[in-house]
């Protein structure tokens, strides 16, 4: 059992004023592996004061110094790659391929942010006597979820630091080991005290204080739509700038001209990514009526070939669910799907055979799903796919857009021009056709109730900046 009993405030690991304790389990075994002492409002206020004091100094530093800090964090983190990978596997249970992919991306985010730190990003002329200056917004509160906590910490903090902000970070309390490991990296990187502060704490206590405290100027939140709405209401009292990355129910459209071998592999990869615990998981699979039988047979075969198991097994494609509570939530959705009349193609209630100890869910596919059913409208956050049959492209677009969410979509088809026409009509922030293009500067974020604002690249950086126009006549 490891105890996480310090928070990182003002450049030092200190014993929190808070006394509440929680225990975290290894999701693959159910064994309690971590005890965490949580921060409270006093700790949060201390962190906010430290970040404010640091902002006065840090915002005056040169762009070169900002770049040096980003590089240093990257370099220290790179030396700990295997250590971080082990922590994520034990605490989170994600299959190794996913952990390594997420870690590499998290590591790269410091360099991607560094690239953006150049004079023309922060000051430019519209014409000779009209100048725009982009100033750091101030202290940024970064609040993030548990599905690969470390990745969110890196992506958010790297952008905030590149913008010239200082940071109070409240990652998910369910990820204390990852959060602590990142705090150790910030410490080792020798940053100015207060530049980055890390708190382990509950949303209702620490998150709430960050959201309401007038010493915080900006909130960058990733999490559920329910909490996002509450947070936005609280943050408006002090007119904080708010970026919200919320839930999703992404459609994966298989077009009738698709090469099914590739299409099925693609939709299963994106639908069951991160064991379904992803806002971008393509969990609504839209299939054409004309090819229904062969696609359903392919999906069944594909899903049943995927190995469910712990991260310690290199061949695991699907890992456990983060906690018992989330496991029960997923089971309730499977039950609901059956009650509402969807047909179970594979999977169902309970644990896969031989994996009764951890929070393993049977990869489950429902067919004959109506898009108005709960399992097609709500985020399940587990390996559960809903297959919906459509008549033609217009019908597929209508069903895809019939959602309160609008985060991501996927299309599989051989005619790229046709797929792009479909993409243009989808009300989502991102569409991936037949695969992913590695472009870390592309904006990320949602339409509709999937959020407000964007992360990554120019859009992400600007969310931490205040534009000021200066006219000299
Ligand atoms: P959550 O909304 O329960 O919690 C997210 C964070 O908010 C946690 O750190 C939590 O402690 C904190 N929080 C909770 N109540 C709060 C309050 N009252 N004030 C301030 N902070 C509070 O989400 P979760 O269960 O940790 O994560 C899963 C959710 O995150 C899913 O809905 C998923 O879609 C979403 N998500 C979205 C994205 C995206 O980029 N759009 C990415 C990953 C996850």
Coordinates of C-alpha atoms and ligand atoms in Angstrom, one line a residue:
X1 CA 0.0 0.0 0.0
X2 CA 1.3 3.4 -1.0
X3 CA 0.3 6.5 0.9
X4 CA 0.0 9.8 -0.9
X5 CA 0.0 12.3 1.9
X6 CA 1.5 15.5 0.5
X7 CA 0.2 18.2 -1.8
X8 CA 2.5 20.3 -4.0
X9 CA 2.1 23.9 -3.1
X10 CA 4.5 26.8 -3.8
X11 CA 7.3 24.5 -5.0
X12 CA 7.2 22.2 -1.9
X13 CA 5.6 18.9 -0.9
X14 CA 3.6 19.8 2.2
X15 CA 1.2 17.9 4.5
X16 CA -2.3 19.0 3.6
X17 CA -4.5 20.9 6.1
X18 CA -7.3 18.6 4.9
X19 CA -7.7 15.3 6.8
X20 CA -10.2 13.3 4.8
X21 CA -8.8 10.0 3.5
X22 CA -9.8 7.8 0.6
X23 CA -8.5 4.4 -0.5
X24 CA -8.0 3.5 -4.1
X25 CA -8.0 0.0 -5.6
X26 CA -6.1 -1.7 -8.4
X27 CA -9.0 -2.0 -10.9
X28 CA -7.6 -5.3 -12.2
X29 CA -7.6 -7.1 -8.8
X30 CA -9.8 -5.2 -6.5
X31 CA -6.9 -4.9 -4.0
X32 CA -6.6 -1.6 -2.1
X33 CA -3.2 -0.1 -3.2
X34 CA -3.3 3.6 -2.3
X35 CA -4.4 5.7 0.6
X36 CA -4.7 9.3 -0.2
X37 CA -5.0 12.3 2.2
X38 CA -7.1 14.9 0.5
X39 CA -6.6 18.6 0.4
X40 CA -9.4 21.0 1.6
X41 CA -10.4 24.6 1.0
X42 CA -7.5 25.9 3.1
X43 CA -4.9 24.0 1.0
X44 CA -6.7 25.2 -2.1
X45 CA -6.5 28.9 -1.0
X46 CA -2.8 28.4 -0.2
X47 CA -2.2 27.0 -3.7
X48 CA -4.2 29.9 -5.3
X49 CA -2.2 32.5 -3.3
X50 CA 1.1 30.8 -4.3
X51 CA 0.0 30.8 -8.0
X52 CA -0.9 34.5 -7.8
X53 CA 2.4 35.5 -6.2
X54 CA 4.2 33.4 -8.9
X55 CA 2.2 35.0 -11.7
X56 CA 3.5 38.5 -10.8
X57 CA 7.0 37.2 -11.4
X58 CA 6.5 34.6 -14.1
X59 CA 4.4 36.8 -16.4
X60 CA 7.5 39.1 -16.6
X61 CA 9.9 36.4 -17.6
X62 CA 11.2 36.2 -21.2
X63 CA 9.7 33.8 -23.7
X64 CA 13.0 32.0 -23.8
X65 CA 12.7 31.3 -20.1
X66 CA 9.2 29.9 -20.6
X67 CA 10.6 27.7 -23.3
X68 CA 13.3 26.5 -21.0
X69 CA 10.8 25.4 -18.3
X70 CA 8.7 23.5 -20.9
X71 CA 11.8 21.8 -22.2
X72 CA 13.0 20.9 -18.6
X73 CA 9.7 19.4 -17.7
X74 CA 9.8 17.3 -20.9
X75 CA 13.3 16.2 -20.2
X76 CA 12.7 15.1 -16.6
X77 CA 9.5 13.3 -17.7
X78 CA 11.3 11.5 -20.5
X79 CA 13.7 9.9 -18.0
X80 CA 10.7 8.5 -16.1
X81 CA 8.8 7.0 -19.0
X82 CA 8.8 3.3 -17.8
X83 CA 8.1 4.4 -14.2
X84 CA 5.1 6.4 -15.3
X85 CA 3.9 3.6 -17.5
X86 CA 3.9 1.2 -14.5
X87 CA 2.0 3.7 -12.4
X88 CA -0.7 4.1 -15.0
X89 CA -1.0 0.4 -15.5
X90 CA -1.4 -0.3 -11.8
X91 CA -3.7 2.6 -11.0
X92 CA -5.7 2.7 -14.1
X93 CA -5.5 -0.8 -15.7
X94 CA -5.4 0.4 -19.3
X95 CA -3.8 -2.1 -21.8
X96 CA -0.1 -1.4 -22.4
X97 CA -0.5 -0.2 -26.0
X98 CA -2.9 2.5 -24.9
X99 CA -0.8 3.6 -21.9
X100 CA 2.3 3.9 -24.0
X101 CA 0.4 5.8 -26.7
X102 CA -1.1 8.2 -24.2
X103 CA 2.2 8.7 -22.4
X104 CA 4.1 9.5 -25.6
X105 CA 1.5 12.0 -26.5
X106 CA 1.6 13.6 -23.0
X107 CA 5.4 13.8 -23.2
X108 CA 5.2 15.4 -26.6
X109 CA 2.7 18.0 -25.4
X110 CA 5.5 20.0 -23.6
X111 CA 7.4 20.3 -26.9
X112 CA 4.4 21.2 -28.9
X113 CA 3.6 23.9 -26.4
X114 CA 7.2 25.1 -26.5
X115 CA 7.0 25.5 -30.3
X116 CA 4.1 28.0 -29.8
X117 CA 6.1 30.3 -27.6
X118 CA 7.3 32.8 -30.1
X119 CA 7.0 36.6 -30.3
X120 CA 4.5 36.7 -33.1
X121 CA 2.0 34.5 -31.1
X122 CA 1.7 37.2 -28.5
X123 CA 2.0 40.4 -30.4
X124 CA 1.1 41.4 -34.0
X125 CA 0.0 44.4 -36.1
X126 CA -3.3 44.5 -37.9
X127 CA -1.9 47.6 -39.7
X128 CA 0.9 50.0 -38.8
X129 CA -1.0 51.8 -36.0
X130 CA -3.2 48.9 -34.8
X131 CA -1.6 46.3 -32.7
X132 CA -2.9 43.3 -30.9
X133 CA -1.2 42.1 -27.7
X134 CA -2.1 38.7 -26.2
X135 CA -1.5 38.6 -22.4
X136 CA -1.7 35.6 -20.1
X137 CA -5.1 35.5 -18.4
X138 CA -3.6 34.9 -15.0
X139 CA -4.0 32.0 -12.6
X140 CA -5.5 28.9 -14.4
X141 CA -7.4 26.3 -12.5
X142 CA -7.1 23.0 -14.3
X143 CA -9.7 20.4 -13.3
X144 CA -9.5 17.0 -15.0
X145 CA -11.0 13.5 -15.0
X146 CA -9.5 10.0 -14.3
X147 CA -9.4 8.5 -17.7
X148 CA -5.6 8.8 -18.1
X149 CA -5.2 11.6 -15.6
X150 CA -1.5 12.2 -16.4
X151 CA -2.3 12.9 -20.1
X152 CA -4.8 15.7 -19.1
X153 CA -2.3 17.2 -16.6
X154 CA 0.3 17.5 -19.3
X155 CA -1.9 18.8 -22.1
X156 CA -3.5 21.4 -20.0
X157 CA -0.5 22.5 -17.9
X158 CA 1.8 22.7 -20.9
X159 CA -0.5 25.1 -22.8
X160 CA -1.1 27.2 -19.7
X161 CA 2.6 27.6 -19.0
X162 CA 3.3 28.4 -22.7
X163 CA 0.7 31.2 -22.4
X164 CA 2.5 32.6 -19.4
X165 CA -0.2 31.6 -16.8
X166 CA 0.5 29.9 -13.5
X167 CA -1.4 26.9 -12.5
X168 CA -3.5 25.3 -9.7
X169 CA -4.2 21.7 -10.8
X170 CA -6.9 19.5 -9.4
X171 CA -6.7 16.2 -11.3
X172 CA -9.1 13.4 -10.4
X173 CA -8.8 12.2 -6.9
X174 CA -9.0 8.6 -8.3
X175 CA -5.5 9.1 -9.9
X176 CA -3.5 10.1 -6.9
X177 CA -0.4 8.1 -7.9
X178 CA -0.2 9.6 -11.4
X179 CA -0.9 13.1 -10.0
X180 CA 1.8 12.7 -7.4
X181 CA 4.3 11.4 -10.0
X182 CA 3.7 14.5 -12.1
X183 CA 4.2 16.7 -9.1
X184 CA 7.5 15.0 -8.5
X185 CA 8.5 15.8 -12.1
X186 CA 7.5 19.5 -11.7
X187 CA 9.6 19.6 -8.5
X188 CA 12.6 18.0 -10.1
X189 CA 12.4 20.3 -13.1
X190 CA 13.3 23.2 -10.8
X191 CA 10.4 25.5 -11.7
X192 CA 9.8 28.8 -9.8
X193 CA 7.8 28.2 -6.6
X194 CA 4.0 28.5 -7.2
X195 CA 4.3 28.1 -11.0
X196 CA 2.5 24.8 -10.9
X197 CA 0.6 23.6 -7.8
X198 CA -1.0 20.1 -7.6
X199 CA -3.8 19.2 -5.2
X200 CA -5.3 15.8 -4.5
X201 CA -8.9 16.5 -3.6
X202 CA -12.6 16.1 -4.1
X203 CA -14.5 18.1 -6.8
X204 CA -17.0 19.4 -4.3
X205 CA -14.3 20.7 -2.0
X206 CA -11.1 21.6 -3.9
X207 CA -12.8 21.9 -7.4
X208 CA -15.5 24.0 -6.0
X209 CA -13.0 26.4 -4.2
X210 CA -11.0 26.8 -7.4
X211 CA -14.1 27.5 -9.4
X212 CA -15.4 30.2 -6.9
X213 CA -12.2 31.8 -5.7
X214 CA -11.7 35.3 -7.2
X215 CA -7.9 34.6 -7.3
X216 CA -8.4 32.2 -10.2
X217 CA -8.9 33.8 -13.6
X218 CA -9.5 30.9 -15.9
X219 CA -10.9 27.3 -15.6
X220 CA -9.9 24.6 -18.0
X221 CA -12.2 21.7 -17.2
X222 CA -12.5 18.2 -18.7
X223 CA -15.2 16.0 -17.3
X224 CA -18.9 15.2 -17.4
X225 CA -21.5 17.6 -18.8
X226 CA -23.3 17.6 -15.5
X227 CA -20.3 18.9 -13.5
X228 CA -19.3 21.2 -16.4
X229 CA -22.6 23.0 -16.2
X230 CA -22.4 23.4 -12.4
X231 CA -18.9 24.6 -12.7
X232 CA -19.7 27.2 -15.4
X233 CA -22.5 28.6 -13.3
X234 CA -20.2 29.0 -10.3
X235 CA -17.4 30.4 -12.4
X236 CA -19.5 33.1 -13.9
X237 CA -19.8 34.9 -10.5
X238 CA -16.2 36.1 -10.8
X239 CA -16.4 36.1 -14.6
X240 CA -13.7 33.5 -15.1
X241 CA -12.8 32.5 -18.6
X242 CA -14.0 28.9 -19.0
X243 CA -13.1 26.1 -21.3
X244 CA -15.2 23.0 -21.0
X245 CA -14.4 19.6 -22.5
X246 CA -17.4 17.5 -21.7
X247 CA -19.1 14.3 -22.6
X248 CA -19.7 12.7 -26.0
X249 CA -21.6 9.9 -27.7
X250 CA -19.7 9.7 -31.0
X251 CA -21.2 8.1 -34.1
X252 CA -19.1 5.7 -36.2
X253 CA -20.7 5.7 -39.7
X254 CA -19.9 2.7 -41.9
X255 CA -20.7 4.0 -45.5
X256 CA -22.2 1.3 -47.8
X257 CA -19.1 1.4 -50.1
X258 CA -16.7 0.6 -47.1
X259 CA -14.1 -2.2 -47.3
X260 CA -15.6 -4.1 -44.4
X261 CA -12.3 -5.7 -43.2
X262 CA -10.8 -2.3 -42.6
X263 CA -14.1 -0.6 -41.5
X264 CA -14.9 -3.1 -38.8
X265 CA -11.4 -3.0 -37.4
X266 CA -11.6 0.8 -37.4
X267 CA -14.9 1.1 -35.7
X268 CA -13.9 -1.5 -33.0
X269 CA -10.6 0.3 -32.4
X270 CA -12.3 3.7 -31.9
X271 CA -15.4 2.3 -30.2
X272 CA -13.6 0.2 -27.6
X273 CA -10.6 2.5 -27.2
X274 CA -9.4 2.9 -23.6
X275 CA -11.9 0.1 -22.7
X276 CA -14.7 2.4 -23.7
X277 CA -13.7 5.0 -21.0
X278 CA -13.3 7.8 -23.4
X279 CA -15.4 10.8 -24.4
X280 CA -14.2 10.2 -28.0
X281 CA -15.1 6.5 -28.1
X282 CA -17.3 5.8 -31.2
X283 CA -20.0 3.9 -29.3
X284 CA -22.9 4.5 -31.7
X285 CA -22.1 2.3 -34.8
X286 CA -24.3 3.4 -37.7
X287 CA -24.5 0.7 -40.4
X288 CA -26.3 0.7 -43.8
X289 CA -29.4 -1.4 -44.2
X290 CA -28.0 -2.9 -47.4
X291 CA -25.1 -4.5 -45.7
X292 CA -26.5 -5.1 -42.2
X293 CA -26.1 -8.9 -42.1
X294 CA -22.4 -9.0 -43.1
X295 CA -21.5 -6.1 -40.9
X296 CA -23.2 -7.5 -37.8
X297 CA -21.4 -10.9 -38.4
X298 CA -18.1 -9.0 -38.7
X299 CA -18.6 -7.0 -35.5
X300 CA -19.5 -10.1 -33.6
X301 CA -16.4 -11.9 -34.8
X302 CA -14.2 -8.9 -34.2
X303 CA -15.3 -8.2 -30.7
X304 CA -15.2 -11.8 -29.6
X305 CA -11.6 -12.0 -30.8
X306 CA -10.5 -9.1 -28.5
X307 CA -8.8 -10.2 -25.4
X308 CA -10.0 -8.8 -22.1
X309 CA -7.4 -8.8 -19.3
X310 CA -5.1 -6.9 -17.0
X311 CA -2.4 -4.5 -18.2
X312 CA 0.2 -7.1 -17.1
X313 CA -0.9 -9.3 -20.1
X314 CA 0.7 -7.8 -23.2
X315 CA -2.1 -9.2 -25.4
X316 CA -5.0 -7.5 -23.5
X317 CA -7.0 -5.2 -25.8
X318 CA -9.6 -4.3 -23.2
X319 CA -8.8 -3.6 -19.5
X320 CA -10.9 -3.2 -16.4
X321 CA -13.1 -0.2 -15.5
X322 CA -11.6 2.3 -13.1
X323 CA -13.7 1.6 -10.0
X324 CA -16.5 -0.6 -8.7
X325 CA -18.8 2.3 -8.9
X326 CA -18.2 2.8 -12.6
X327 CA -18.4 -1.0 -13.1
X328 CA -21.9 -1.0 -11.6
X329 CA -22.8 2.0 -13.7
X330 CA -21.9 0.2 -16.9
X331 CA -23.8 -2.9 -15.8
X332 CA -26.9 -0.8 -15.2
X333 CA -26.6 0.5 -18.8
X334 CA -26.4 -3.0 -20.2
X335 CA -29.5 -3.9 -18.2
X336 CA -31.2 -0.8 -19.5
X337 CA -30.4 -1.7 -23.1
X338 CA -31.9 -5.2 -22.6
X339 CA -35.0 -3.7 -20.9
X340 CA -35.5 -1.2 -23.7
X341 CA -35.6 -3.9 -26.3
X342 CA -32.1 -3.8 -27.9
X343 CA -30.8 -7.2 -29.0
X344 CA -27.7 -8.5 -27.4
X345 CA -25.2 -9.6 -30.1
X346 CA -22.4 -10.5 -27.8
X347 CA -21.3 -9.7 -24.2
X348 CA -23.9 -8.9 -21.5
X349 CA -24.1 -8.7 -17.8
X350 CA -21.4 -9.8 -15.4
X351 CA -17.7 -10.5 -15.6
X352 CA -15.9 -12.3 -18.4
X353 CA -15.1 -15.9 -17.2
X354 CA -11.9 -16.1 -15.1
X355 CA -11.8 -12.3 -14.5
X356 CA -14.3 -12.1 -11.6
X357 CA -12.0 -10.2 -9.2
X358 CA -11.4 -7.0 -11.0
X359 CA -13.8 -4.5 -12.6
X360 CA -13.8 -6.3 -16.0
X361 CA -16.8 -5.9 -18.2
X362 CA -17.8 -8.2 -21.0
X363 CA -17.3 -6.3 -24.3
X364 CA -20.9 -5.9 -25.3
X365 CA -22.6 -5.1 -28.6
X366 CA -26.3 -4.3 -28.9
X367 CA -27.9 -4.5 -32.4
X368 CA -31.4 -3.3 -33.5
X369 CA -30.9 -0.2 -31.4
X370 CA -33.1 2.8 -31.8
X371 CA -31.2 6.1 -31.5
X372 CA -33.7 7.3 -28.9
X373 CA -32.9 4.5 -26.5
X374 CA -30.9 5.4 -23.4
X375 CA -27.9 3.3 -24.5
X376 CA -27.7 5.4 -27.7
X377 CA -28.2 8.8 -26.0
X378 CA -26.2 8.6 -22.8
X379 CA -22.5 8.1 -22.2
X380 CA -21.8 4.6 -20.8
X381 CA -18.1 4.9 -20.4
X382 CA -17.4 1.2 -20.8
X383 CA -16.9 -1.3 -23.6
X384 CA -20.5 -1.2 -24.9
X385 CA -21.5 -0.5 -28.5
X386 CA -24.9 0.3 -29.9
X387 CA -25.4 -0.7 -33.5
X388 CA -28.1 1.4 -35.4
X389 CA -29.2 0.6 -38.9
X390 CA -29.7 3.5 -41.4
X391 CA -31.3 3.7 -44.8
X392 CA -29.1 6.1 -46.8
X393 CA -26.5 8.8 -46.2
X394 CA -29.1 11.5 -45.3
X395 CA -30.5 9.1 -42.7
X396 CA -27.1 8.4 -41.3
X397 CA -26.4 12.1 -40.9
X398 CA -29.8 12.7 -39.3
X399 CA -29.2 9.9 -36.7
X400 CA -25.6 11.0 -36.1
X401 CA -26.8 14.5 -35.3
X402 CA -29.7 13.4 -33.2
X403 CA -27.7 13.7 -29.9
X404 CA -27.2 16.3 -27.2
X405 CA -23.5 15.8 -27.7
X406 CA -21.3 16.8 -30.6
X407 CA -17.7 16.0 -29.7
X408 CA -16.4 13.5 -32.3
X409 CA -17.4 11.3 -35.2
X410 CA -15.9 8.6 -37.4
X411 CA -16.6 7.6 -40.9
X412 CA -15.4 4.4 -42.7
X413 CA -15.8 4.4 -46.5
X414 CA -13.7 4.0 -49.7
X415 CA -15.0 7.2 -51.5
X416 CA -13.2 9.9 -49.6
X417 CA -15.1 12.8 -51.3
X418 CA -18.4 11.2 -50.3
X419 CA -17.1 10.7 -46.7
X420 CA -16.0 14.3 -46.6
X421 CA -19.5 15.5 -47.7
X422 CA -21.0 13.5 -44.8
X423 CA -18.3 14.9 -42.4
X424 CA -19.2 18.5 -43.4
X425 CA -22.8 17.9 -42.3
X426 CA -22.0 16.4 -38.9
X427 CA -22.5 18.7 -35.9
X428 CA -19.2 17.7 -34.1
X429 CA -15.8 19.2 -33.3
X430 CA -13.8 16.5 -35.0
X431 CA -14.3 13.9 -37.7
X432 CA -11.8 11.1 -38.4
X433 CA -12.3 9.3 -41.8
X434 CA -10.8 5.8 -42.0
X435 CA -8.1 6.6 -39.3
X436 CA -6.3 9.3 -37.5
X437 CA -3.9 11.9 -38.8
X438 CA -1.2 12.8 -36.3
X439 CA -1.6 16.5 -35.9
X440 CA -1.3 17.8 -32.4
X441 CA -2.2 21.4 -33.4
X442 CA -5.7 20.5 -34.7
X443 CA -8.4 21.9 -32.4
X444 CA -10.1 19.6 -30.0
X445 CA -13.5 20.3 -28.5
X446 CA -17.2 19.9 -28.9
X447 CA -20.3 21.3 -30.5
X448 CA -23.6 21.4 -28.4
X449 CA -23.4 20.0 -24.9
X450 CA -19.9 18.5 -25.5
X451 CA -18.5 21.7 -24.3
X452 CA -17.3 25.3 -24.8
X453 CA -14.1 26.3 -26.5
X454 CA -11.2 24.3 -27.9
X455 CA -7.9 22.8 -26.7
X456 CA -4.7 22.1 -28.7
X457 CA -2.7 24.4 -31.1
X458 CA -3.5 28.0 -31.6
X459 CA -7.1 27.6 -30.3
X460 CA -6.0 26.0 -27.1
X461 CA -3.3 28.6 -26.4
X462 CA -5.6 31.5 -27.1
X463 CA -8.0 30.1 -24.4
X464 CA -5.3 31.1 -21.8
X465 CA -4.8 34.6 -23.3
X466 CA -6.5 38.0 -23.1
X467 CA -6.3 40.0 -26.3
X468 CA -5.7 43.7 -26.0
X469 CA -5.9 46.1 -28.9
X470 CA -3.6 49.1 -28.9
X471 CA -4.1 52.0 -31.4
X472 CA -1.3 54.5 -31.8
X473 CA -2.4 57.6 -33.9
Ligands
LIG1 P1 -16.5 14.3 -13.4 O1 -17.2 15.4 -14.1 O2 -17.2 13.5 -12.4 O3 -15.2 14.9 -12.8 C1 -14.2 15.6 -13.5 C2 -13.4 16.4 -12.5 O4 -14.2 17.4 -11.9 C3 -12.8 15.6 -11.4 O5 -11.5 16.1 -11.1 C4 -13.8 15.9 -10.2 O6 -13.2 15.8 -9.0 C5 -14.1 17.4 -10.5 N1 -15.4 17.8 -9.9 C6 -16.5 17.1 -9.6 N2 -17.4 17.9 -9.0 C7 -17.0 19.1 -9.1 C8 -17.5 20.4 -8.6 N3 -18.7 20.5 -8.1 N4 -16.7 21.5 -8.9 C9 -15.5 21.4 -9.4 N5 -15.0 20.3 -9.8 C10 -15.7 19.1 -9.6 O7 -15.9 13.3 -14.6 P2 -15.2 11.9 -14.4 O8 -16.2 10.9 -14.0 O9 -13.9 12.1 -13.6 O10 -14.7 11.7 -16.0 C11 -15.6 11.1 -16.9 C12 -16.3 12.2 -17.7 O11 -15.3 13.1 -18.3 C13 -17.1 11.7 -18.8 O12 -18.3 12.3 -18.9 C14 -16.3 12.0 -20.1 O13 -17.0 12.2 -21.3 C15 -15.6 13.3 -19.7 N6 -14.4 13.5 -20.5 C16 -14.4 14.4 -21.5 C17 -13.3 14.6 -22.3 C18 -13.3 15.7 -23.4 O14 -12.2 16.0 -23.7 N7 -14.4 16.2 -23.9 C19 -12.2 13.8 -22.1 C20 -12.3 12.8 -21.1 C21 -13.4 12.7 -20.3

